[in-house]
Structure formats: C-alpha cells, structure tokens
Coordinates of C-alpha atoms and ligand atoms in Angstrom, one line a residue:
M1 CA -42.3 -23.5 19.0
T2 CA -41.9 -21.3 22.0
G3 CA -38.9 -19.0 22.7
E4 CA -37.8 -21.4 25.5
D5 CA -37.9 -24.4 22.9
G6 CA -35.9 -22.4 20.4
R7 CA -33.2 -21.6 23.0
R8 CA -33.0 -25.3 23.9
E9 CA -32.8 -26.2 20.3
I10 CA -29.8 -23.9 19.8
Q11 CA -28.1 -25.2 22.8
R12 CA -28.5 -28.7 21.6
D13 CA -27.0 -27.7 18.2
I14 CA -24.0 -26.0 20.0
L15 CA -23.4 -29.1 22.1
R16 CA -23.6 -31.2 18.9
I17 CA -21.0 -29.0 17.2
M18 CA -18.7 -29.2 20.2
Q19 CA -18.8 -32.9 20.4
Q20 CA -18.3 -33.2 16.6
L21 CA -15.1 -30.9 17.1
Q22 CA -13.9 -33.1 19.9
Q23 CA -14.3 -36.2 17.9
E24 CA -12.5 -34.5 14.9
D25 CA -9.6 -33.6 17.1
E26 CA -9.3 -37.1 18.4
S27 CA -9.7 -38.8 15.0
Q28 CA -7.0 -36.5 13.7
V29 CA -4.6 -37.8 16.4
R30 CA -5.5 -41.3 15.4
S31 CA -5.2 -40.8 11.7
V32 CA -1.8 -39.2 12.0
A33 CA -0.8 -42.2 13.9
S34 CA -2.1 -44.9 11.6
V35 CA -1.7 -43.4 8.0
A36 CA 2.0 -43.4 6.9
T37 CA 2.1 -41.4 3.6
P38 CA 5.3 -39.3 3.1
L39 CA 3.3 -36.1 3.8
H40 CA 2.0 -37.7 7.1
Q41 CA 5.6 -38.9 8.1
Q42 CA 6.9 -35.4 7.6
Y43 CA 4.1 -34.0 9.6
V44 CA 4.7 -36.5 12.5
Q45 CA 8.4 -35.8 12.4
Q46 CA 7.8 -32.1 12.5
Q47 CA 5.4 -32.5 15.4
Q48 CA 7.9 -34.7 17.2
L49 CA 10.5 -32.0 16.7
V50 CA 8.2 -29.3 18.0
R51 CA 7.4 -31.4 21.0
Q52 CA 11.0 -32.0 21.8
T53 CA 11.9 -28.3 21.7
V54 CA 8.7 -26.6 22.9
P55 CA 6.7 -27.7 26.0
E56 CA 3.3 -27.3 24.4
S57 CA 1.4 -26.9 27.7
D58 CA 3.8 -24.3 28.9
D59 CA 3.2 -21.9 26.0
E60 CA -0.5 -22.6 26.0
L61 CA -0.5 -21.8 29.8
L62 CA 1.5 -18.6 29.2
L63 CA -1.2 -17.4 26.8
I64 CA -4.1 -18.1 29.2
L65 CA -2.2 -16.5 32.1
T66 CA -1.4 -13.3 30.2
Q67 CA -5.0 -13.0 29.2
R68 CA -6.1 -13.5 32.8
Q69 CA -3.5 -11.2 34.0
Q70 CA -4.5 -8.5 31.7
Q71 CA -8.2 -8.8 32.8
E72 CA -6.9 -8.4 36.4
E73 CA -4.8 -5.4 35.5
N74 CA -7.7 -3.8 33.7
M75 CA -9.9 -4.4 36.9
D76 CA -7.2 -2.7 39.1
T77 CA -7.1 0.4 37.1
M78 CA -10.9 0.8 36.5
P79 CA -13.0 3.2 38.5
A80 CA -15.4 1.6 41.0
Q81 CA -18.5 2.3 38.7
Q82 CA -16.9 0.8 35.8
Q83 CA -15.8 -2.3 37.7
H84 CA -19.3 -2.7 38.7
H85 CA -20.4 -2.5 35.1
F86 CA -17.6 -4.9 34.1
Q87 CA -18.6 -7.5 36.8
Q88 CA -22.2 -7.3 35.5
Q89 CA -20.9 -7.9 32.0
Q90 CA -18.9 -10.8 33.2
Q91 CA -21.9 -12.3 35.0
Q92 CA -24.0 -12.1 31.9
Q93 CA -21.2 -13.7 30.0
Q94 CA -21.1 -16.6 32.5
Q95 CA -24.8 -17.4 31.9
P96 CA -24.0 -18.3 29.0
V97 CA -20.9 -16.6 27.3
E98 CA -22.4 -15.1 24.1
N99 CA -19.3 -13.9 22.3
Y100 CA -15.6 -13.8 22.7
I101 CA -14.7 -10.3 24.0
P102 CA -11.6 -9.0 22.3
L103 CA -8.8 -7.9 24.7
T104 CA -7.4 -5.1 22.6
L105 CA -10.6 -3.7 21.0
K106 CA -12.1 -0.9 23.1
E107 CA -14.4 2.0 22.6
H108 CA -11.4 4.3 21.5
N109 CA -10.1 2.1 18.8
K110 CA -13.2 0.4 17.5
D111 CA -12.4 1.6 14.0
R112 CA -9.7 -1.0 13.8
C113 CA -12.6 -3.5 12.9
A114 CA -12.6 -1.9 9.3
Y115 CA -9.1 -3.5 8.8
L116 CA -9.8 -7.0 10.5
P117 CA -10.9 -10.2 8.6
T118 CA -14.6 -11.0 9.0
F119 CA -17.4 -13.2 8.0
P120 CA -19.5 -11.8 5.1
Y121 CA -21.9 -9.1 6.3
L122 CA -24.4 -6.8 4.8
N123 CA -23.4 -3.1 4.0
S124 CA -26.1 -2.0 6.3
C125 CA -24.4 -3.8 9.3
K126 CA -23.8 -1.4 12.3
P127 CA -20.1 -1.0 13.0
N128 CA -20.3 -2.6 16.5
E129 CA -22.0 -5.7 15.0
I130 CA -19.3 -6.5 12.4
P131 CA -18.8 -10.3 12.8
L132 CA -15.1 -10.6 13.1
L133 CA -13.5 -13.8 11.9
L134 CA -11.5 -14.6 15.0
A135 CA -9.5 -17.3 13.3
N136 CA -6.9 -17.4 16.0
V137 CA -9.4 -17.9 18.9
S138 CA -9.6 -21.7 19.8
T139 CA -12.9 -23.2 20.1
S140 CA -12.4 -23.6 23.8
I141 CA -12.6 -19.8 24.4
L142 CA -15.3 -19.0 21.9
G143 CA -18.8 -18.2 22.8
P144 CA -21.8 -20.1 21.5
N145 CA -22.6 -17.3 19.0
D146 CA -19.1 -17.4 17.7
L147 CA -19.2 -21.1 17.3
T148 CA -22.5 -20.9 15.4
R149 CA -21.1 -18.3 13.2
R150 CA -18.0 -20.4 12.5
Y151 CA -19.4 -23.8 12.0
A152 CA -23.3 -23.7 11.8
T153 CA -24.0 -20.9 9.4
C154 CA -23.8 -21.6 5.6
Y155 CA -22.4 -18.6 3.7
E156 CA -23.6 -18.3 0.3
G157 CA -21.8 -16.9 -2.6
P158 CA -20.2 -15.8 -4.6
F159 CA -21.6 -18.8 -6.8
I160 CA -25.0 -20.4 -6.8
P161 CA -25.2 -24.0 -5.5
I162 CA -25.8 -25.7 -8.9
I163 CA -22.6 -24.1 -10.1
L164 CA -20.8 -25.2 -6.9
S165 CA -21.9 -28.7 -7.4
D166 CA -20.7 -28.8 -11.0
Q167 CA -24.2 -29.1 -12.5
M168 CA -23.7 -26.1 -14.5
N169 CA -20.6 -24.7 -16.2
S170 CA -19.3 -21.2 -15.2
Y171 CA -16.4 -19.5 -16.6
M172 CA -16.0 -17.3 -13.6
Y173 CA -16.1 -20.2 -11.3
D174 CA -13.3 -22.0 -13.3
C175 CA -11.2 -18.7 -12.9
F176 CA -12.0 -18.7 -9.2
K177 CA -11.1 -22.4 -8.8
R178 CA -7.9 -22.1 -10.8
D179 CA -6.7 -19.2 -8.5
F180 CA -8.0 -20.1 -5.2
N181 CA -8.8 -23.8 -4.9
D182 CA -5.4 -24.8 -3.4
L183 CA -6.0 -22.0 -0.7
I184 CA -9.6 -23.0 -0.1
E185 CA -8.3 -26.6 0.5
R186 CA -5.3 -25.7 2.5
L187 CA -7.1 -23.0 4.7
K188 CA -10.4 -25.2 4.9
I189 CA -12.5 -22.2 4.4
N190 CA -15.6 -21.3 2.6
P191 CA -15.3 -19.5 -0.8
A192 CA -17.7 -16.8 0.3
I193 CA -15.3 -15.9 3.2
I194 CA -12.4 -15.9 0.5
D195 CA -14.4 -13.6 -1.8
F196 CA -15.5 -11.3 0.9
N197 CA -12.0 -10.9 2.5
L198 CA -10.4 -10.4 -0.8
G199 CA -12.5 -7.3 -1.3
R200 CA -11.4 -6.0 2.1
L201 CA -7.8 -6.8 1.5
R202 CA -8.0 -4.9 -1.9
R203 CA -9.4 -1.8 -0.2
I204 CA -6.6 -2.0 2.5
V205 CA -3.9 -2.1 -0.2
E206 CA -5.4 0.9 -1.9
R207 CA -5.8 2.8 1.3
F208 CA -2.2 2.0 2.4
Q209 CA -1.0 3.6 -1.0
L210 CA -3.0 6.6 -0.7
L211 CA -1.9 7.1 2.9
Q212 CA 1.7 6.6 1.8
M213 CA 1.3 9.3 -0.8
V214 CA -0.3 11.8 1.6
F215 CA 2.5 11.1 4.1
S216 CA 5.2 11.7 1.4
R217 CA 3.5 14.9 0.3
R218 CA 3.3 16.2 3.8
F219 CA 6.8 15.3 4.5
T220 CA 8.0 17.2 1.3
Q221 CA 6.3 20.3 2.6
W222 CA 7.8 20.0 5.9
N223 CA 11.2 19.5 4.2
K224 CA 10.6 22.8 2.3
N225 CA 10.3 20.9 -0.9
N226 CA 13.9 19.8 -1.1
I227 CA 13.5 16.3 -2.2
P228 CA 16.1 14.3 -4.2
V229 CA 15.1 14.2 -7.9
Y230 CA 15.2 10.4 -7.9
A231 CA 12.5 10.3 -5.3
Q232 CA 10.1 12.7 -6.8
H233 CA 7.8 10.1 -8.3
D234 CA 6.9 9.0 -4.8
I235 CA 4.9 12.1 -4.1
N236 CA 2.8 12.3 -7.3
F237 CA -0.5 10.6 -7.3
P238 CA -0.5 8.1 -10.1
N239 CA -3.7 7.6 -11.9
N240 CA -3.8 3.9 -11.1
L241 CA -2.8 2.5 -7.9
L242 CA -0.7 -0.7 -7.8
K243 CA -2.3 -4.0 -7.4
L244 CA -0.9 -7.2 -6.0
N245 CA -0.6 -10.0 -8.6
E246 CA -2.5 -13.2 -8.2
I247 CA 0.2 -15.0 -6.4
E248 CA 0.8 -12.2 -4.0
L249 CA -2.9 -11.6 -3.5
K250 CA -3.2 -15.3 -2.2
I251 CA -0.1 -14.8 0.1
G252 CA -1.6 -11.5 1.4
L253 CA -5.0 -13.1 2.0
E254 CA -3.4 -15.9 4.0
F255 CA -1.6 -13.4 6.2
F256 CA -4.6 -11.2 6.4
L257 CA -7.0 -13.8 7.6
Q258 CA -4.7 -14.6 10.5
I259 CA -4.0 -11.0 11.6
D260 CA -6.7 -11.4 14.1
V261 CA -8.1 -9.0 16.6
D262 CA -5.8 -10.0 19.4
L263 CA -3.2 -12.1 17.9
F264 CA -1.2 -12.7 14.7
Y265 CA -0.8 -16.6 14.4
M266 CA -0.2 -17.8 10.8
K267 CA -0.8 -21.4 11.6
T268 CA -1.1 -22.3 7.9
C269 CA 2.3 -21.1 6.9
T270 CA 4.2 -23.4 4.5
F271 CA 7.2 -21.5 3.2
L272 CA 10.7 -21.3 4.5
N273 CA 10.6 -24.7 6.4
A274 CA 7.5 -23.8 8.1
W275 CA 4.7 -26.4 8.4
P276 CA 1.1 -26.4 9.8
R277 CA 1.0 -28.0 13.1
S278 CA -2.1 -30.0 12.1
L279 CA -3.2 -31.0 8.6
D280 CA -6.8 -30.8 9.6
E281 CA -6.7 -27.4 11.2
G282 CA -6.9 -24.8 8.3
V283 CA -7.2 -21.2 9.1
F284 CA -9.4 -21.5 12.3
C285 CA -7.9 -22.6 15.5
K286 CA -9.5 -25.8 16.8
S287 CA -9.7 -26.7 20.4
H288 CA -6.0 -26.3 20.9
L289 CA -4.7 -22.9 21.8
P290 CA -2.1 -21.2 19.6
L291 CA 1.3 -22.8 19.9
V292 CA 4.7 -21.1 19.6
R293 CA 6.9 -23.2 17.4
Y294 CA 9.6 -21.0 15.7
S295 CA 12.1 -18.7 17.2
F296 CA 15.1 -16.4 16.2
Q297 CA 18.2 -18.3 15.9
A298 CA 21.7 -17.0 15.5
C299 CA 23.2 -17.9 12.1
E300 CA 26.7 -18.5 13.8
K301 CA 28.5 -17.7 10.5
I302 CA 31.9 -16.3 11.0
S303 CA 31.4 -13.3 8.8
C304 CA 28.1 -12.3 10.7
T305 CA 28.8 -9.3 12.9
L306 CA 25.5 -9.8 14.8
C307 CA 26.7 -13.3 15.9
E308 CA 30.2 -12.1 16.4
S309 CA 29.1 -9.6 19.1
P310 CA 26.5 -11.3 21.3
S311 CA 23.8 -8.6 21.6
T312 CA 21.0 -8.5 24.1
I313 CA 18.9 -6.3 21.9
I314 CA 17.4 -9.1 20.0
Q315 CA 14.7 -11.1 21.7
S316 CA 15.9 -14.7 20.9
D317 CA 15.0 -18.2 22.1
S318 CA 13.5 -17.3 25.4
C319 CA 10.7 -14.9 24.4
R320 CA 9.1 -16.1 21.3
T321 CA 5.6 -14.8 21.7
H322 CA 5.9 -11.0 21.2
R323 CA 3.5 -8.9 23.2
F324 CA 3.1 -5.4 22.0
L325 CA 2.5 -2.5 24.5
N326 CA -1.3 -2.3 23.6
G327 CA -1.6 -6.1 24.5
Y328 CA -1.6 -7.4 20.9
Y329 CA 0.4 -10.7 20.5
A330 CA 2.3 -12.0 17.6
I331 CA 3.6 -15.5 17.1
L332 CA 6.4 -16.0 14.6
N333 CA 5.3 -17.8 11.4
C334 CA 8.7 -19.2 10.3
P335 CA 12.1 -20.0 11.7
V336 CA 14.2 -16.9 11.5
T337 CA 18.0 -16.3 11.5
C338 CA 20.2 -13.2 11.2
Q339 CA 20.3 -14.0 7.4
T340 CA 16.6 -14.2 6.7
K341 CA 15.4 -11.6 4.4
N342 CA 11.9 -9.9 4.0
I343 CA 11.0 -9.7 7.6
I344 CA 8.6 -7.5 9.6
Y345 CA 10.2 -6.5 12.9
T346 CA 9.4 -4.4 15.9
L347 CA 11.4 -2.2 18.2
T348 CA 10.5 -1.6 21.7
C349 CA 11.9 1.2 23.8
P350 CA 13.4 0.2 27.2
C351 CA 11.1 2.7 28.8
G352 CA 8.2 0.3 28.0
E353 CA 6.0 3.1 26.8
Y354 CA 6.7 3.3 23.0
D355 CA 7.1 0.8 20.2
F356 CA 7.4 0.8 16.5
I357 CA 6.9 -1.6 13.5
G358 CA 9.1 -1.7 10.4
S359 CA 9.9 -4.1 7.5
T360 CA 12.8 -4.7 5.3
S361 CA 13.7 -6.7 2.0
S362 CA 17.1 -7.1 3.6
H363 CA 18.0 -8.8 6.7
I364 CA 17.9 -7.6 10.4
L365 CA 21.6 -6.7 10.8
E366 CA 21.2 -4.1 8.0
V367 CA 18.3 -2.5 9.9
I368 CA 20.0 -2.6 13.3
E369 CA 23.2 -0.8 11.9
S370 CA 21.1 1.8 10.1
I371 CA 19.0 2.6 13.1
R372 CA 22.1 2.6 15.4
E373 CA 23.9 5.0 13.1
N374 CA 21.0 7.4 12.6
G375 CA 19.6 7.2 16.0
N376 CA 22.9 8.0 17.7
Q377 CA 23.7 11.0 15.3
Y378 CA 20.3 12.2 16.1
M379 CA 20.8 11.9 19.8
H380 CA 24.1 13.8 19.5
E381 CA 22.5 16.6 17.5
T382 CA 19.5 16.9 19.8
L383 CA 21.6 17.1 22.9
I384 CA 24.0 19.9 21.7
S385 CA 21.8 22.0 19.5
A386 CA 18.3 23.3 19.7
N387 CA 18.3 23.8 15.8
S388 CA 16.7 21.1 13.9
P389 CA 18.8 18.0 14.2
F390 CA 18.2 17.4 10.5
G391 CA 19.9 20.8 9.9
S392 CA 23.5 19.9 10.5
H393 CA 23.1 16.3 9.0
Q394 CA 25.7 15.9 6.2
D395 CA 23.2 15.1 3.6
T396 CA 19.9 16.6 4.9
N397 CA 17.7 15.8 1.9
N398 CA 18.8 12.3 1.6
F399 CA 18.5 11.6 5.3
L400 CA 15.0 13.1 5.4
H401 CA 13.9 11.1 2.4
N402 CA 15.4 7.7 3.4
Q403 CA 14.7 7.9 7.0
K404 CA 11.3 9.8 6.9
E405 CA 9.4 6.6 8.4
F406 CA 11.7 6.6 11.4
I407 CA 11.5 10.3 12.6
R408 CA 9.2 9.6 15.5
L409 CA 11.4 6.7 16.4
Y410 CA 14.5 9.0 16.6
Q411 CA 12.6 11.9 18.2
H412 CA 11.4 9.6 21.0
S413 CA 14.9 8.0 21.8
A414 CA 16.5 11.5 21.9
R415 CA 13.8 12.6 24.5
C416 CA 13.5 9.4 26.5
A417 CA 15.3 9.5 29.9
K418 CA 15.9 5.7 29.7
V419 CA 17.6 5.8 26.3
I420 CA 19.5 9.0 27.2
Q421 CA 20.8 7.1 30.2
L422 CA 22.0 4.3 27.9
F423 CA 23.7 6.6 25.8
L424 CA 25.4 8.5 28.8
N425 CA 26.6 5.2 30.3
V426 CA 28.8 4.7 27.1
N427 CA 29.4 8.3 26.4
P428 CA 29.9 10.3 29.7
D429 CA 31.2 13.3 27.9
Y430 CA 27.7 14.3 27.0
D431 CA 26.5 14.6 30.7
C432 CA 27.2 18.3 30.5
F433 CA 24.2 18.6 28.1
I434 CA 21.8 17.0 30.7
P435 CA 20.3 19.7 32.8
M436 CA 20.2 19.4 36.6
T437 CA 17.5 20.5 39.0
Y438 CA 18.3 23.9 40.8
E439 CA 19.3 22.1 43.9
Q440 CA 21.6 19.6 42.1
A441 CA 23.2 22.6 40.1
M442 CA 23.8 24.5 43.3
V443 CA 25.6 21.5 44.9
D444 CA 27.6 21.0 41.8
D445 CA 28.8 24.6 41.7
R446 CA 29.7 24.5 45.4
N447 CA 31.9 21.3 45.0
K448 CA 33.5 21.9 41.8
I449 CA 36.1 24.5 41.4
I450 CA 36.2 25.6 37.7
E451 CA 39.0 27.0 35.8
L452 CA 37.4 29.4 33.2
S453 CA 38.7 29.0 29.7
P454 CA 39.5 32.0 27.7
V455 CA 36.7 33.6 25.9
S456 CA 36.3 32.1 22.4
D457 CA 33.7 33.5 19.9
F458 CA 33.6 30.1 18.3
S459 CA 32.5 28.0 21.2
D460 CA 30.2 30.7 22.6
L461 CA 28.3 30.6 19.3
F462 CA 27.6 27.0 19.8
I463 CA 26.6 27.5 23.5
Q464 CA 24.0 29.9 22.5
H465 CA 22.3 27.0 20.6
V466 CA 22.4 24.4 23.3
P467 CA 18.7 23.6 24.1
I468 CA 17.1 25.5 27.0
P469 CA 16.6 23.3 30.0
P470 CA 13.0 22.4 30.9
K471 CA 11.1 24.2 33.7
G472 CA 12.8 23.5 37.1
Y473 CA 16.2 22.5 35.5
M474 CA 19.4 24.3 34.6
F475 CA 23.1 23.8 33.8
S476 CA 25.7 24.3 36.5
N477 CA 28.6 26.6 35.8
Y478 CA 30.8 23.4 35.7
Q479 CA 28.6 21.9 33.0
Q480 CA 28.7 25.1 31.0
E481 CA 32.5 25.0 31.1
K482 CA 32.5 21.5 30.0
Q483 CA 30.3 22.3 27.1
R484 CA 32.7 25.0 26.0
K485 CA 35.5 22.3 26.0
F486 CA 33.2 19.9 24.2
F487 CA 32.7 22.3 21.3
E488 CA 36.4 23.1 21.0
K489 CA 37.1 19.4 20.7
L490 CA 34.2 19.1 18.2
H491 CA 35.6 21.9 16.0
F492 CA 38.8 20.1 16.1
I493 CA 37.6 16.7 15.0
K494 CA 35.1 17.9 12.5
S495 CA 37.8 18.2 10.0
H496 CA 38.7 14.6 10.5
D497 CA 35.2 13.4 10.0
E498 CA 35.2 11.4 13.3
K499 CA 32.5 11.1 15.8
L500 CA 32.6 12.1 19.5
F501 CA 30.4 9.3 20.6
T502 CA 30.3 5.5 20.6
P503 CA 27.1 4.2 19.1
V504 CA 24.7 2.3 21.3
D505 CA 21.7 0.2 20.5
F506 CA 18.6 1.9 22.0
Y507 CA 15.7 -0.3 21.2
N508 CA 15.0 -4.0 21.7
F509 CA 14.4 -5.8 18.4
S510 CA 12.1 -8.7 17.7
V511 CA 11.1 -10.3 14.4
I512 CA 7.3 -10.9 14.3
A513 CA 6.8 -12.2 10.8
V514 CA 8.6 -13.5 7.7
L515 CA 7.4 -13.1 4.1
P516 CA 8.3 -15.5 1.3
E517 CA 11.3 -14.7 -0.8
N518 CA 10.9 -12.3 -3.7
C519 CA 7.8 -10.8 -2.2
S520 CA 6.9 -7.2 -3.5
T521 CA 7.5 -4.2 -1.5
L522 CA 3.8 -3.3 -1.8
L523 CA 2.8 -6.6 0.0
R524 CA 5.5 -6.2 2.6
Q525 CA 4.6 -2.7 3.5
T526 CA 0.9 -3.2 3.5
L527 CA 1.3 -6.1 5.9
E528 CA 3.6 -3.9 8.1
C529 CA 1.0 -1.1 8.1
L530 CA -1.7 -3.7 9.1
F531 CA 0.5 -4.7 12.1
A532 CA 1.2 -1.1 13.0
T533 CA -2.6 -0.5 13.0
H534 CA -3.6 -3.4 15.2
A535 CA -0.5 -3.1 17.6
E536 CA -1.2 0.6 17.8
T537 CA 2.5 1.3 17.7
K538 CA 3.1 5.0 18.7
L539 CA 6.3 5.5 17.0
N540 CA 5.1 4.7 13.4
M541 CA 4.4 7.9 11.3
F542 CA 1.0 6.7 10.0
N543 CA -1.2 3.6 10.0
L544 CA -4.5 2.5 8.3
R545 CA -6.6 4.5 11.0
T546 CA -4.8 7.9 10.4
K547 CA -2.5 9.6 7.9
D548 CA -0.6 11.1 10.9
T549 CA -0.2 9.1 14.1
H550 CA 0.3 12.4 15.9
E551 CA -3.5 12.8 15.7
L552 CA -3.9 9.6 17.7
Y553 CA -0.9 9.4 19.9
A554 CA 0.3 13.1 20.1
F555 CA 4.2 13.8 20.5
P556 CA 6.3 10.8 20.5
Y557 CA 7.4 11.6 24.1
H558 CA 5.6 12.9 27.2
R559 CA 8.0 13.0 30.2
V560 CA 10.7 15.4 31.3
W561 CA 13.6 14.1 29.3
C562 CA 16.3 14.9 31.8
E563 CA 14.6 13.5 35.0
N564 CA 16.3 10.9 37.1
I565 CA 19.4 10.7 35.0
I566 CA 22.3 9.0 37.0
R567 CA 25.6 10.6 36.2
S568 CA 28.9 8.9 35.7
S569 CA 30.6 11.4 38.0
P570 CA 28.3 11.6 41.0
M571 CA 28.1 14.8 42.7
T572 CA 29.4 14.9 46.3
S573 CA 27.4 17.0 48.7
Ligands
LIG601 ZN1 24.4 -14.3 12.7
LIG602 ZN1 11.5 5.3 25.7

C-alpha cells in the first residue's frame, strides 16, 4: 500500500466515524422520543425545562463567537512576522485540520499540560506531544487526529482481554469493577483512561498538599514565626500525605476529566438536582457544543441578607458562562443559590486585569462578608500608613493565619485605582490620602484657603507614616491639613471601636462549580487549585505550576495607584 493509499484509508475511516456519530446523535433523539421509562421521562422533562429557559442555539453561538473573537484579537496584537506564521499555520490547518488547537495553551504556559486529563501515553512521550483528553471539545471542532484518538484507537489495560471478557477470574479486576464500574458506564469511558488519569489525579492531590505546606512554611517565616498554636500542625510535614477515599476519588476524577484545556464543563454531573443533558453523551462532548443550563439564583428567603440588599457584585442569570481573564471558560455544573454550600467561586477586579479563585465549605454570603470586612480594613490601613497593614490589625497573628490565601487579593484592591475609586465614592473623607499630580496640587493650594490647626504631636506622628506619594505626585497643603484632622478623629473614635469607613464590595463574584454535600476539604481545595492553575488567576498565592505566584505573575499590581482618580470635591481652576 502506498502512502497515498494509506492517507485515503485514514480519510475513509474518519468519514465513517463521523457518519456513525451523526447516526448516534439522531438515534439518540429518536430513542428519547419513543422510550418512556421513568428515567427517560425525567430526562425529557429536564430537557424541556432547559429548552424553555435557555435558548440552546444562543449559547452555542456565544461560545463560537467568543472563540472567533479571541482569534481575531490575537491577530490584532500579533507582530507582522508572527501573523504570517499564524496564517501559514491556519492554511496548514485548513488542508486538513490535524488537531484541535487550544486557545489558552501557549508557549509560556505549556507546563499546564501536566495537570490536564489525557489519553494514556508512554513515559518517553515529549511534553509537546502529550495527547490531551479534550473531553469538552465537540466532535464538530475536533481535527481528524483528535477524532481518531477519541474513537478509533483501542486503549489496552490495565487488564488483559481475556480478563475483560470474563473468560478468566481476576481479584484485581473485581475490585476495579466494584469501585469504578458505575463511573465507567456513566462516563462511557475506557477503563484504561480511568486508570491512567487516576494516577495523574493522585499525583496532583499529593503535589497540592506539598505546595500548601511549603506555602504555610514560607508564610510562617514572613510572619516572624508568630503562628497561633492551634494552627502549628499545618506547617509540619507529615510522614504520610492525605489520600482521597474511594468515593471522593471518583468524584474528583469526574471533575478532573472535565477540567479541560480551555473549558470546565461537567456535563455528567448528577448531584444537587443536576442531570446530564443526554444519557448517551458520557464524558466526551458529541457533535453539540457545550450548553449552559444552570445559573445562580437568589434564594429569596426573608432572612437572607444577600437577597435583602440586591447586589450587583454577583453575576447572576444574565452571565452564566464565566470567562476568566486568560480566556479559560467555566460552565456551572449545578443550580446554585445563596444557600448552596461547598462552592468554588471566582473574584474579578473591576479593572479587568486581575482575578482570583477561592472555595468554601460554607455559602457565598459568608465569603462576601469576610472579604468585604478584611478588604476594606486593609484598604484603610494601606491608605493611611506605610507600615505593614497587618501591623495595626487587632489580632495580627490570627488575621495572617486565617487570611493568608487572600493576601495578594487585598494587596491588589488597595493598590488598584479602579477599586480605590469605588472606595472613595462612598468614603470621600479618604481623598486626602490620594496624592495629586504636581499641577493639581498647585491648583488645589491656590484655590483653597486653609486654616492651620494647632500643632499636635499626636497627629504629626501619624502624618509621618502616611505613604510617600509615587514619582510625579504629592499632597497639597489642604490635603495635609485634612489628614491631620482625620487622625484626630481616628484617635477619638478608636476608643469606641468604630470604623471611619463604610465598607464597599470591591470584586465581582461568580460561582463556577459546586461540590457534593459533605465533600472533604482536601478534594475541594485540590479542585480549587486545579482551577487556579488553568485559569492562571494572578491573585492566588500559589498554584500547581508554582509554589509562589509572584514567580509567574510578579506583584499583584502594576500601575500607578493614584492615577486618574476622580475626587468628590472637584478642584476649581
Ligand atoms: Zn438569598
Ligand atoms: Zn484591579
């Protein structure tokens, strides 16, 4: 057989697979319509409900559009030489497309592959040849190579065919069947893929725990070893790392297989009122594109403070696909309300340059309140004093211990002009701590006649610690006088344990995934870390690629923090 014949043979095979897939999809529709078992009825009802509430084509269109748009954006920002190379690549792809090209995987972040689900491969496989699972890429977008990998190749293992066909007994196979048969059937996946990815997931769980310990140790040193006694066990390396139990391992695997290279889409989810959109689909997307079916809904309970004060910080019904700043997408796997516990959420700064992923065993309200309280306190302290904002916190050790995962988040908000603006809009008293450009300060001094207050050792001591303005900026005399008055007021209220500011919500919240009730902290945090790794959120403290995100993304801010701030009392010229 010549090379030409071989190619034709492959093309014929691919065509056959595509036709089979199409037939399967069609027969699936027919079977749903004709068979009326309770399971099918429930499925049909669910589907009808979904169709009533979500225009399927709209969401599918949205995903295609955003993918196209991103490619166009990339083209716009590419240097000419690179554009030429890209066009060449595109032409090569058109005749014919060999592989799906991930949107979020580039040269600089290729090491993410180590934490993605894959088809089984040899240890000698080169890093750029790792066969990603691509479970969330629909067959209509996959290239022929991807399709062959998904449907035509037979993966062997971990058991020999005579054991698999029950011609020979095997204790190990019985154990495997007992633990994983339901998953294999529900996910419609080869045991070899389960086996291979269980190994990957186990290594990720171990790596996460080691990184967490390294992080805790680093933090303890930073915190001059002042760690509350109850928390000391966190920083000691145990001899044995924790393991997920069998039930959690299966849940973890189901999540892991669907945290794909560009998109999290857990189409097989069956807990908390979620239901697969198709009983035939399994873990691999068929020809239909991913579909958004669940959203965040207000619980509307009288006692719920979140529903009581309608807040715009939670992305609700209108935006149900979350797009991270690096282009990674997440589609919610379950319906969520303010009362749902065990969630993974994301926070996006209004500046649109930084985001964060967190998780909680509690519900969203508790997270919002905690971040609001600590974030505003941190803002207050950063604006008025150049000393460590932790230093003046009422209970420094506990704050540092309990909030250590959020430090970059608070650091960013206190140095982001967009967030400072939000804070000032509600707390105009603080605008004396926002330096002006030299010209603005001159205008301010010319227009405002100030009455100097008597010299006070107390407030002068505080004024010495006000942060030095960045280059090109200064405080006007009027601002300095206001600062003096501010510190006098602060001294007065300190004894009353009041705050000088009204707290503001800085970040936009979005819930991206829900875990089953009673899931362990280890499973929740490992999944959170996986998301932080693939969404490349710059405000997390570490992710699977690095023990310290500073190494990858540098400081959690990069602009002049006081530029373009609009003051409540505009200067007259
Ligand atoms: Zn509510
Ligand atoms: Zn920001």
